[in-house]
Amino acid sequence: MLLVKKKENYIFQFEALNHFQGLTHAIGCRNGGFSLPPFDGMNLSHGVGDDPEAVTANRKRLLEMTSGGVHVYTHQNHETSIRVITREAKRRGEAIQTESVPADALITDVPGIRLLIQTADCQAVMLFDSKKRVVANIHCGWRGSAANIIGNTVFRMVSEFGCDPGHMTAAIGPSLGPCCAEFINYENEIPRQLWLFRVGPHHFDFWRISRHQLVTAGLLDGNVHGPGMCTRCNPHLFFSYRAARETGRFAALIGMDG
Ligand SMILES: [Zn+2]
């Protein structure tokens, strides 16, 4: 990942996604922004108890830093609902920027829309089919991994837009790494089919689980790009729920220009 400075804020970008014309993506770091501790500073979530005015100002700043567009935020439920954002939704522009869409994954083929996933340890998995020009952004925590929301989203891109997983590029955002994904009660929490990805007595490699699910869905292994950055190990850059229960959310966003 590349670190890019935008005035007093920083974003991360993946070289593999920068390579495509007319595609904008970013992972916003927590530094800068208007929120006070424990949400300092670029908290983008209205659902964590932060001052709503600070969150709105942070969202506006992110919009300015990432060349505008219509920012679509989700109300994530750790479930597997996938929403397709259509041209009609874009026409309602203002509404979808102020109301969150209840979903854990968003897909669109509409230029000018930016799909945002907010996280603090969970993964945001961004997808782009460069031939069909369709993007998706997926919120994937351990429940999402267990339910294979990644594979379901790839399938939906294929069934609804005729995408080819062989033409897709995926980027997994900063999230809990194998160093910190400890599940003491994993025998009760993590489904048995994922035990294969256990890397210590109680630790799991969810990055490898996502890669496995993407490749199983038809992506080429070389087109899957991992974060290599653990949120809990980098609390100065990212919000981490495991590092501090009361904290903010940063966002990954992706969309085509238009
Ligand atoms: Zn870690």
PDB file of C-alpha atoms and ligand atoms in Angstrom:
ATOM      1  CA  MET A   1       0.000   0.000   0.000  1.00  0.00           C
ATOM      2  CA  LEU A   2       1.061   3.572  -0.700  1.00  0.00           C
ATOM      3  CA  LEU A   3       0.725   6.333   1.875  1.00  0.00           C
ATOM      4  CA  VAL A   4      -0.493   9.595   0.302  1.00  0.00           C
ATOM      5  CA  LYS A   5      -0.625  12.925   2.154  1.00  0.00           C
ATOM      6  CA  LYS A   6      -3.691  15.115   1.573  1.00  0.00           C
ATOM      7  CA  LYS A   7      -3.067  18.377   3.452  1.00  0.00           C
ATOM      8  CA  GLU A   8      -3.224  17.357   7.132  1.00  0.00           C
ATOM      9  CA  ASN A   9      -4.758  13.943   6.381  1.00  0.00           C
ATOM     10  CA  TYR A  10      -3.361  10.700   5.048  1.00  0.00           C
ATOM     11  CA  ILE A  11      -4.868   8.043   2.862  1.00  0.00           C
ATOM     12  CA  PHE A  12      -3.570   4.655   1.787  1.00  0.00           C
ATOM     13  CA  GLN A  13      -3.928   3.414  -1.765  1.00  0.00           C
ATOM     14  CA  PHE A  14      -3.182   0.149  -3.544  1.00  0.00           C
ATOM     15  CA  GLU A  15      -0.882   0.407  -6.559  1.00  0.00           C
ATOM     16  CA  ALA A  16      -2.872  -2.355  -8.240  1.00  0.00           C
ATOM     17  CA  LEU A  17      -6.034  -0.201  -8.172  1.00  0.00           C
ATOM     18  CA  ASN A  18      -4.259   3.078  -9.031  1.00  0.00           C
ATOM     19  CA  HIS A  19      -3.236   1.427 -12.246  1.00  0.00           C
ATOM     20  CA  PHE A  20      -6.839   1.595 -13.639  1.00  0.00           C
ATOM     21  CA  GLN A  21      -8.016   4.734 -15.455  1.00  0.00           C
ATOM     22  CA  GLY A  22     -11.071   6.435 -14.020  1.00  0.00           C
ATOM     23  CA  LEU A  23     -11.123   4.473 -10.776  1.00  0.00           C
ATOM     24  CA  THR A  24     -10.879   6.230  -7.415  1.00  0.00           C
ATOM     25  CA  HIS A  25     -10.205   4.419  -4.173  1.00  0.00           C
ATOM     26  CA  ALA A  26      -8.807   5.330  -0.775  1.00  0.00           C
ATOM     27  CA  ILE A  27      -8.436   4.122   2.772  1.00  0.00           C
ATOM     28  CA  GLY A  28      -8.732   7.027   5.168  1.00  0.00           C
ATOM     29  CA  CYS A  29      -6.408   7.095   8.177  1.00  0.00           C
ATOM     30  CA  ARG A  30      -7.642   8.328  11.557  1.00  0.00           C
ATOM     31  CA  ASN A  31      -5.298  11.301  11.822  1.00  0.00           C
ATOM     32  CA  GLY A  32      -6.547  14.848  11.226  1.00  0.00           C
ATOM     33  CA  GLY A  33     -10.287  15.451  11.361  1.00  0.00           C
ATOM     34  CA  PHE A  34     -12.561  17.021  13.945  1.00  0.00           C
ATOM     35  CA  SER A  35     -13.461  14.306  16.464  1.00  0.00           C
ATOM     36  CA  LEU A  36     -12.192  14.427  20.034  1.00  0.00           C
ATOM     37  CA  PRO A  37     -10.845  11.453  22.009  1.00  0.00           C
ATOM     38  CA  PRO A  38     -11.640   8.594  22.073  1.00  0.00           C
ATOM     39  CA  PHE A  39     -12.841   9.123  18.490  1.00  0.00           C
ATOM     40  CA  ASP A  40      -9.874  11.251  17.393  1.00  0.00           C
ATOM     41  CA  GLY A  41      -9.776  12.415  14.776  1.00  0.00           C
ATOM     42  CA  MET A  42     -11.310  11.275  11.388  1.00  0.00           C
ATOM     43  CA  ASN A  43     -14.125   9.154  12.769  1.00  0.00           C
ATOM     44  CA  LEU A  44     -16.667   8.572   9.991  1.00  0.00           C
ATOM     45  CA  SER A  45     -19.316   6.680  11.973  1.00  0.00           C
ATOM     46  CA  HIS A  46     -22.485   8.183  13.392  1.00  0.00           C
ATOM     47  CA  GLY A  47     -23.063   4.939  15.293  1.00  0.00           C
ATOM     48  CA  VAL A  48     -20.319   5.009  17.923  1.00  0.00           C
ATOM     49  CA  GLY A  49     -21.376   7.911  20.187  1.00  0.00           C
ATOM     50  CA  ASP A  50     -19.278  10.663  18.622  1.00  0.00           C
ATOM     51  CA  ASP A  51     -20.470  14.275  18.157  1.00  0.00           C
ATOM     52  CA  PRO A  52     -22.628  14.208  14.979  1.00  0.00           C
ATOM     53  CA  GLU A  53     -21.276  17.575  13.820  1.00  0.00           C
ATOM     54  CA  ALA A  54     -17.700  16.308  14.005  1.00  0.00           C
ATOM     55  CA  VAL A  55     -18.643  13.179  12.036  1.00  0.00           C
ATOM     56  CA  THR A  56     -20.389  15.250   9.372  1.00  0.00           C
ATOM     57  CA  ALA A  57     -17.335  17.532   9.105  1.00  0.00           C
ATOM     58  CA  ASN A  58     -15.055  14.480   8.810  1.00  0.00           C
ATOM     59  CA  ARG A  59     -17.237  13.002   6.071  1.00  0.00           C
ATOM     60  CA  LYS A  60     -17.129  16.306   4.207  1.00  0.00           C
ATOM     61  CA  ARG A  61     -13.351  16.395   4.481  1.00  0.00           C
ATOM     62  CA  LEU A  62     -13.061  12.851   3.116  1.00  0.00           C
ATOM     63  CA  LEU A  63     -15.305  13.861   0.208  1.00  0.00           C
ATOM     64  CA  GLU A  64     -13.003  16.802  -0.583  1.00  0.00           C
ATOM     65  CA  MET A  65      -9.857  14.680  -0.255  1.00  0.00           C
ATOM     66  CA  THR A  66     -11.097  12.047  -2.690  1.00  0.00           C
ATOM     67  CA  SER A  67     -12.323  14.233  -5.567  1.00  0.00           C
ATOM     68  CA  GLY A  68     -16.018  14.337  -4.717  1.00  0.00           C
ATOM     69  CA  GLY A  69     -18.691  12.045  -6.095  1.00  0.00           C
ATOM     70  CA  VAL A  70     -21.710  10.716  -4.207  1.00  0.00           C
ATOM     71  CA  HIS A  71     -20.557   8.977  -1.034  1.00  0.00           C
ATOM     72  CA  VAL A  72     -22.763   6.034  -0.097  1.00  0.00           C
ATOM     73  CA  TYR A  73     -22.382   4.944   3.526  1.00  0.00           C
ATOM     74  CA  THR A  74     -23.762   1.707   4.897  1.00  0.00           C
ATOM     75  CA  HIS A  75     -25.421   0.734   8.119  1.00  0.00           C
ATOM     76  CA  GLN A  76     -23.545  -2.529   8.620  1.00  0.00           C
ATOM     77  CA  ASN A  77     -25.107  -5.364  10.569  1.00  0.00           C
ATOM     78  CA  HIS A  78     -22.435  -8.073  10.419  1.00  0.00           C
ATOM     79  CA  GLU A  79     -24.866  -9.910   8.185  1.00  0.00           C
ATOM     80  CA  THR A  80     -24.744 -10.777   4.536  1.00  0.00           C
ATOM     81  CA  SER A  81     -27.108  -8.394   2.793  1.00  0.00           C
ATOM     82  CA  ILE A  82     -25.761  -7.100  -0.503  1.00  0.00           C
ATOM     83  CA  ARG A  83     -27.204  -3.943  -2.088  1.00  0.00           C
ATOM     84  CA  VAL A  84     -26.832  -2.832  -5.672  1.00  0.00           C
ATOM     85  CA  ILE A  85     -26.753   0.960  -6.043  1.00  0.00           C
ATOM     86  CA  THR A  86     -28.542   1.929  -9.221  1.00  0.00           C
ATOM     87  CA  ARG A  87     -28.740   5.044 -11.366  1.00  0.00           C
ATOM     88  CA  GLU A  88     -32.029   5.944  -9.680  1.00  0.00           C
ATOM     89  CA  ALA A  89     -30.302   5.955  -6.327  1.00  0.00           C
ATOM     90  CA  LYS A  90     -27.721   8.299  -7.798  1.00  0.00           C
ATOM     91  CA  ARG A  91     -30.488  10.650  -8.941  1.00  0.00           C
ATOM     92  CA  ARG A  92     -31.626  10.781  -5.328  1.00  0.00           C
ATOM     93  CA  GLY A  93     -28.003  11.755  -4.614  1.00  0.00           C
ATOM     94  CA  GLU A  94     -28.602  13.824  -1.503  1.00  0.00           C
ATOM     95  CA  ALA A  95     -30.740  11.156   0.152  1.00  0.00           C
ATOM     96  CA  ILE A  96     -28.180   8.413  -0.163  1.00  0.00           C
ATOM     97  CA  GLN A  97     -25.476  10.696   1.134  1.00  0.00           C
ATOM     98  CA  THR A  98     -27.361  11.483   4.300  1.00  0.00           C
ATOM     99  CA  GLU A  99     -29.115   8.174   4.926  1.00  0.00           C
ATOM    100  CA  SER A 100     -27.046   5.042   5.399  1.00  0.00           C
ATOM    101  CA  VAL A 101     -27.926   2.042   3.278  1.00  0.00           C
ATOM    102  CA  PRO A 102     -28.557  -1.055   5.426  1.00  0.00           C
ATOM    103  CA  ALA A 103     -26.115  -3.546   3.920  1.00  0.00           C
ATOM    104  CA  ASP A 104     -22.781  -5.232   4.471  1.00  0.00           C
ATOM    105  CA  ALA A 105     -21.800  -5.135   0.809  1.00  0.00           C
ATOM    106  CA  LEU A 106     -22.456  -2.619  -1.955  1.00  0.00           C
ATOM    107  CA  ILE A 107     -22.135  -3.033  -5.711  1.00  0.00           C
ATOM    108  CA  THR A 108     -22.506  -0.440  -8.468  1.00  0.00           C
ATOM    109  CA  ASP A 109     -21.800   0.143 -12.131  1.00  0.00           C
ATOM    110  CA  VAL A 110     -22.727   3.830 -11.895  1.00  0.00           C
ATOM    111  CA  PRO A 111     -19.867   6.297 -12.366  1.00  0.00           C
ATOM    112  CA  GLY A 112     -19.666   9.041  -9.762  1.00  0.00           C
ATOM    113  CA  ILE A 113     -20.786   6.838  -6.869  1.00  0.00           C
ATOM    114  CA  ARG A 114     -18.313   5.989  -4.126  1.00  0.00           C
ATOM    115  CA  LEU A 115     -19.044   2.920  -2.031  1.00  0.00           C
ATOM    116  CA  LEU A 116     -17.891   3.312   1.583  1.00  0.00           C
ATOM    117  CA  ILE A 117     -17.288   0.612   4.152  1.00  0.00           C
ATOM    118  CA  GLN A 118     -16.413   1.642   7.699  1.00  0.00           C
ATOM    119  CA  THR A 119     -14.243  -0.561   9.838  1.00  0.00           C
ATOM    120  CA  ALA A 120     -12.154  -0.820  12.984  1.00  0.00           C
ATOM    121  CA  ASP A 121     -10.530  -4.307  12.697  1.00  0.00           C
ATOM    122  CA  CYS A 122     -12.978  -5.857  10.218  1.00  0.00           C
ATOM    123  CA  GLN A 123     -11.954  -6.026   6.584  1.00  0.00           C
ATOM    124  CA  ALA A 124     -13.166  -3.814   3.773  1.00  0.00           C
ATOM    125  CA  VAL A 125     -12.732  -5.845   0.601  1.00  0.00           C
ATOM    126  CA  MET A 126     -12.803  -3.702  -2.540  1.00  0.00           C
ATOM    127  CA  LEU A 127     -13.490  -5.291  -5.924  1.00  0.00           C
ATOM    128  CA  PHE A 128     -13.242  -3.953  -9.470  1.00  0.00           C
ATOM    129  CA  ASP A 129     -14.092  -5.692 -12.742  1.00  0.00           C
ATOM    130  CA  SER A 130     -12.050  -3.678 -15.221  1.00  0.00           C
ATOM    131  CA  LYS A 131     -13.848  -5.004 -18.323  1.00  0.00           C
ATOM    132  CA  LYS A 132     -17.465  -4.589 -17.175  1.00  0.00           C
ATOM    133  CA  ARG A 133     -16.552  -1.604 -15.000  1.00  0.00           C
ATOM    134  CA  VAL A 134     -18.389  -2.686 -11.880  1.00  0.00           C
ATOM    135  CA  VAL A 135     -17.161  -1.999  -8.338  1.00  0.00           C
ATOM    136  CA  ALA A 136     -18.025  -3.519  -4.971  1.00  0.00           C
ATOM    137  CA  ASN A 137     -17.042  -2.883  -1.392  1.00  0.00           C
ATOM    138  CA  ILE A 138     -17.611  -5.514   1.278  1.00  0.00           C
ATOM    139  CA  HIS A 139     -17.656  -5.318   5.070  1.00  0.00           C
ATOM    140  CA  CYS A 140     -16.200  -8.584   6.275  1.00  0.00           C
ATOM    141  CA  GLY A 141     -15.723  -9.430   9.926  1.00  0.00           C
ATOM    142  CA  TRP A 142     -15.468 -12.965  11.222  1.00  0.00           C
ATOM    143  CA  ARG A 143     -19.210 -13.450  10.791  1.00  0.00           C
ATOM    144  CA  GLY A 144     -18.902 -12.285   7.197  1.00  0.00           C
ATOM    145  CA  SER A 145     -16.004 -14.698   6.675  1.00  0.00           C
ATOM    146  CA  ALA A 146     -18.071 -17.528   8.150  1.00  0.00           C
ATOM    147  CA  ALA A 147     -20.981 -16.702   5.834  1.00  0.00           C
ATOM    148  CA  ASN A 148     -18.684 -16.119   2.825  1.00  0.00           C
ATOM    149  CA  ILE A 149     -20.087 -12.687   2.053  1.00  0.00           C
ATOM    150  CA  ILE A 150     -17.085 -12.248  -0.263  1.00  0.00           C
ATOM    151  CA  GLY A 151     -18.011 -15.210  -2.469  1.00  0.00           C
ATOM    152  CA  ASN A 152     -21.671 -14.138  -2.441  1.00  0.00           C
ATOM    153  CA  THR A 153     -20.760 -10.633  -3.592  1.00  0.00           C
ATOM    154  CA  VAL A 154     -18.585 -11.932  -6.447  1.00  0.00           C
ATOM    155  CA  PHE A 155     -21.485 -14.211  -7.464  1.00  0.00           C
ATOM    156  CA  ARG A 156     -23.899 -11.271  -7.418  1.00  0.00           C
ATOM    157  CA  MET A 157     -21.556  -9.238  -9.669  1.00  0.00           C
ATOM    158  CA  VAL A 158     -21.532 -12.168 -12.090  1.00  0.00           C
ATOM    159  CA  SER A 159     -25.286 -12.821 -12.006  1.00  0.00           C
ATOM    160  CA  GLU A 160     -26.399  -9.196 -12.139  1.00  0.00           C
ATOM    161  CA  PHE A 161     -23.778  -7.574 -14.365  1.00  0.00           C
ATOM    162  CA  GLY A 162     -22.210 -10.469 -16.276  1.00  0.00           C
ATOM    163  CA  CYS A 163     -18.857  -9.870 -14.591  1.00  0.00           C
ATOM    164  CA  ASP A 164     -15.999 -12.329 -14.967  1.00  0.00           C
ATOM    165  CA  PRO A 165     -14.075 -13.029 -11.746  1.00  0.00           C
ATOM    166  CA  GLY A 166     -11.012 -13.552 -13.960  1.00  0.00           C
ATOM    167  CA  HIS A 167     -11.138  -9.832 -14.754  1.00  0.00           C
ATOM    168  CA  MET A 168     -11.558  -8.719 -11.154  1.00  0.00           C
ATOM    169  CA  THR A 169      -8.974  -7.118  -8.905  1.00  0.00           C
ATOM    170  CA  ALA A 170      -9.453  -7.281  -5.137  1.00  0.00           C
ATOM    171  CA  ALA A 171      -7.865  -5.244  -2.363  1.00  0.00           C
ATOM    172  CA  ILE A 172      -8.264  -6.111   1.307  1.00  0.00           C
ATOM    173  CA  GLY A 173      -8.082  -3.074   3.587  1.00  0.00           C
ATOM    174  CA  PRO A 174      -6.141  -2.768   6.867  1.00  0.00           C
ATOM    175  CA  SER A 175      -7.751  -5.054   9.421  1.00  0.00           C
ATOM    176  CA  LEU A 176      -6.997  -7.461  12.241  1.00  0.00           C
ATOM    177  CA  GLY A 177      -3.950  -9.504  11.203  1.00  0.00           C
ATOM    178  CA  PRO A 178      -3.016 -13.062  12.137  1.00  0.00           C
ATOM    179  CA  CYS A 179      -0.882 -11.463  14.882  1.00  0.00           C
ATOM    180  CA  CYS A 180      -3.984 -10.162  16.691  1.00  0.00           C
ATOM    181  CA  ALA A 181      -7.036 -12.173  15.525  1.00  0.00           C
ATOM    182  CA  GLU A 182      -7.280 -14.146  18.739  1.00  0.00           C
ATOM    183  CA  PHE A 183     -10.461 -16.100  19.419  1.00  0.00           C
ATOM    184  CA  ILE A 184     -10.176 -17.809  22.790  1.00  0.00           C
ATOM    185  CA  ASN A 185     -13.622 -19.373  22.316  1.00  0.00           C
ATOM    186  CA  TYR A 186     -13.117 -20.203  18.679  1.00  0.00           C
ATOM    187  CA  GLU A 187     -14.612 -23.665  19.074  1.00  0.00           C
ATOM    188  CA  ASN A 188     -17.956 -22.000  19.808  1.00  0.00           C
ATOM    189  CA  GLU A 189     -17.589 -18.963  17.544  1.00  0.00           C
ATOM    190  CA  ILE A 190     -15.700 -19.872  14.398  1.00  0.00           C
ATOM    191  CA  PRO A 191     -17.227 -22.486  12.080  1.00  0.00           C
ATOM    192  CA  ARG A 192     -15.222 -25.654  11.760  1.00  0.00           C
ATOM    193  CA  GLN A 193     -14.501 -25.170   8.029  1.00  0.00           C
ATOM    194  CA  LEU A 194     -12.355 -22.152   8.930  1.00  0.00           C
ATOM    195  CA  TRP A 195     -10.246 -23.938  11.565  1.00  0.00           C
ATOM    196  CA  LEU A 196      -7.874 -24.792   8.747  1.00  0.00           C
ATOM    197  CA  PHE A 197      -6.769 -21.147   8.870  1.00  0.00           C
ATOM    198  CA  ARG A 198      -5.765 -21.269  12.521  1.00  0.00           C
ATOM    199  CA  VAL A 199      -2.180 -20.024  12.943  1.00  0.00           C
ATOM    200  CA  GLY A 200      -1.637 -20.525  16.663  1.00  0.00           C
ATOM    201  CA  PRO A 201      -3.530 -22.038  19.556  1.00  0.00           C
ATOM    202  CA  HIS A 202      -6.262 -19.359  19.255  1.00  0.00           C
ATOM    203  CA  HIS A 203      -5.221 -17.135  16.361  1.00  0.00           C
ATOM    204  CA  PHE A 204      -6.673 -17.073  12.845  1.00  0.00           C
ATOM    205  CA  ASP A 205      -5.438 -15.670   9.545  1.00  0.00           C
ATOM    206  CA  PHE A 206      -8.532 -13.917   8.212  1.00  0.00           C
ATOM    207  CA  TRP A 207      -6.496 -12.308   5.424  1.00  0.00           C
ATOM    208  CA  ARG A 208      -5.763 -15.774   4.084  1.00  0.00           C
ATOM    209  CA  ILE A 209      -9.426 -16.772   4.513  1.00  0.00           C
ATOM    210  CA  SER A 210     -10.476 -13.826   2.332  1.00  0.00           C
ATOM    211  CA  ARG A 211      -7.856 -14.614  -0.276  1.00  0.00           C
ATOM    212  CA  HIS A 212      -9.026 -18.224  -0.302  1.00  0.00           C
ATOM    213  CA  GLN A 213     -12.676 -17.165  -0.697  1.00  0.00           C
ATOM    214  CA  LEU A 214     -11.801 -14.752  -3.533  1.00  0.00           C
ATOM    215  CA  VAL A 215      -9.753 -17.349  -5.396  1.00  0.00           C
ATOM    216  CA  THR A 216     -12.445 -19.985  -4.849  1.00  0.00           C
ATOM    217  CA  ALA A 217     -14.924 -17.491  -6.367  1.00  0.00           C
ATOM    218  CA  GLY A 218     -12.747 -17.361  -9.497  1.00  0.00           C
ATOM    219  CA  LEU A 219     -10.293 -14.489  -8.979  1.00  0.00           C
ATOM    220  CA  LEU A 220      -6.682 -15.002  -9.976  1.00  0.00           C
ATOM    221  CA  ASP A 221      -4.405 -15.220  -6.956  1.00  0.00           C
ATOM    222  CA  GLY A 222      -2.143 -12.529  -8.456  1.00  0.00           C
ATOM    223  CA  ASN A 223      -5.123 -10.130  -8.581  1.00  0.00           C
ATOM    224  CA  VAL A 224      -5.772 -10.338  -4.835  1.00  0.00           C
ATOM    225  CA  HIS A 225      -3.903  -7.714  -2.833  1.00  0.00           C
ATOM    226  CA  GLY A 226      -3.631  -7.974   0.914  1.00  0.00           C
ATOM    227  CA  PRO A 227      -3.184  -5.189   3.411  1.00  0.00           C
ATOM    228  CA  GLY A 228      -0.165  -6.522   5.247  1.00  0.00           C
ATOM    229  CA  MET A 229      -1.163  -3.944   7.874  1.00  0.00           C
ATOM    230  CA  CYS A 230      -2.873  -4.889  11.091  1.00  0.00           C
ATOM    231  CA  THR A 231      -5.174  -2.291  12.641  1.00  0.00           C
ATOM    232  CA  ARG A 232      -4.497  -3.335  16.192  1.00  0.00           C
ATOM    233  CA  CYS A 233      -0.736  -3.128  15.652  1.00  0.00           C
ATOM    234  CA  ASN A 234      -1.085   0.382  14.145  1.00  0.00           C
ATOM    235  CA  PRO A 235      -3.485   2.267  16.429  1.00  0.00           C
ATOM    236  CA  HIS A 236      -1.920   5.622  15.505  1.00  0.00           C
ATOM    237  CA  LEU A 237      -3.005   5.098  11.871  1.00  0.00           C
ATOM    238  CA  PHE A 238      -6.297   3.246  12.224  1.00  0.00           C
ATOM    239  CA  PHE A 239      -9.167   2.796  14.629  1.00  0.00           C
ATOM    240  CA  SER A 240      -9.053  -0.638  16.253  1.00  0.00           C
ATOM    241  CA  TYR A 241     -11.912  -2.050  18.268  1.00  0.00           C
ATOM    242  CA  ARG A 242      -9.600  -4.586  19.860  1.00  0.00           C
ATOM    243  CA  ALA A 243      -7.086  -1.881  20.821  1.00  0.00           C
ATOM    244  CA  ALA A 244      -9.766   0.403  22.347  1.00  0.00           C
ATOM    245  CA  ARG A 245     -13.381  -0.683  22.601  1.00  0.00           C
ATOM    246  CA  GLU A 246     -14.688   2.879  22.507  1.00  0.00           C
ATOM    247  CA  THR A 247     -13.285   4.190  19.258  1.00  0.00           C
ATOM    248  CA  GLY A 248     -14.134   5.494  15.795  1.00  0.00           C
ATOM    249  CA  ARG A 249     -14.349   3.940  12.352  1.00  0.00           C
ATOM    250  CA  PHE A 250     -12.204   4.650   9.309  1.00  0.00           C
ATOM    251  CA  ALA A 251     -13.375   3.975   5.776  1.00  0.00           C
ATOM    252  CA  ALA A 252     -12.363   2.348   2.540  1.00  0.00           C
ATOM    253  CA  LEU A 253     -14.007   3.792  -0.531  1.00  0.00           C
ATOM    254  CA  ILE A 254     -14.067   2.820  -4.180  1.00  0.00           C
ATOM    255  CA  GLY A 255     -15.909   4.102  -7.239  1.00  0.00           C
ATOM    256  CA  MET A 256     -15.613   4.983 -10.866  1.00  0.00           C
ATOM    257  CA  ASP A 257     -15.210   8.588 -11.891  1.00  0.00           C
ATOM    258  CA  GLY A 258     -18.014  10.272 -13.780  1.00  0.00           C
TER     259      GLY A 258
HETATM  260 ZN    ZN B   1      -1.602  -7.209  14.876  1.00  0.00          ZN
END
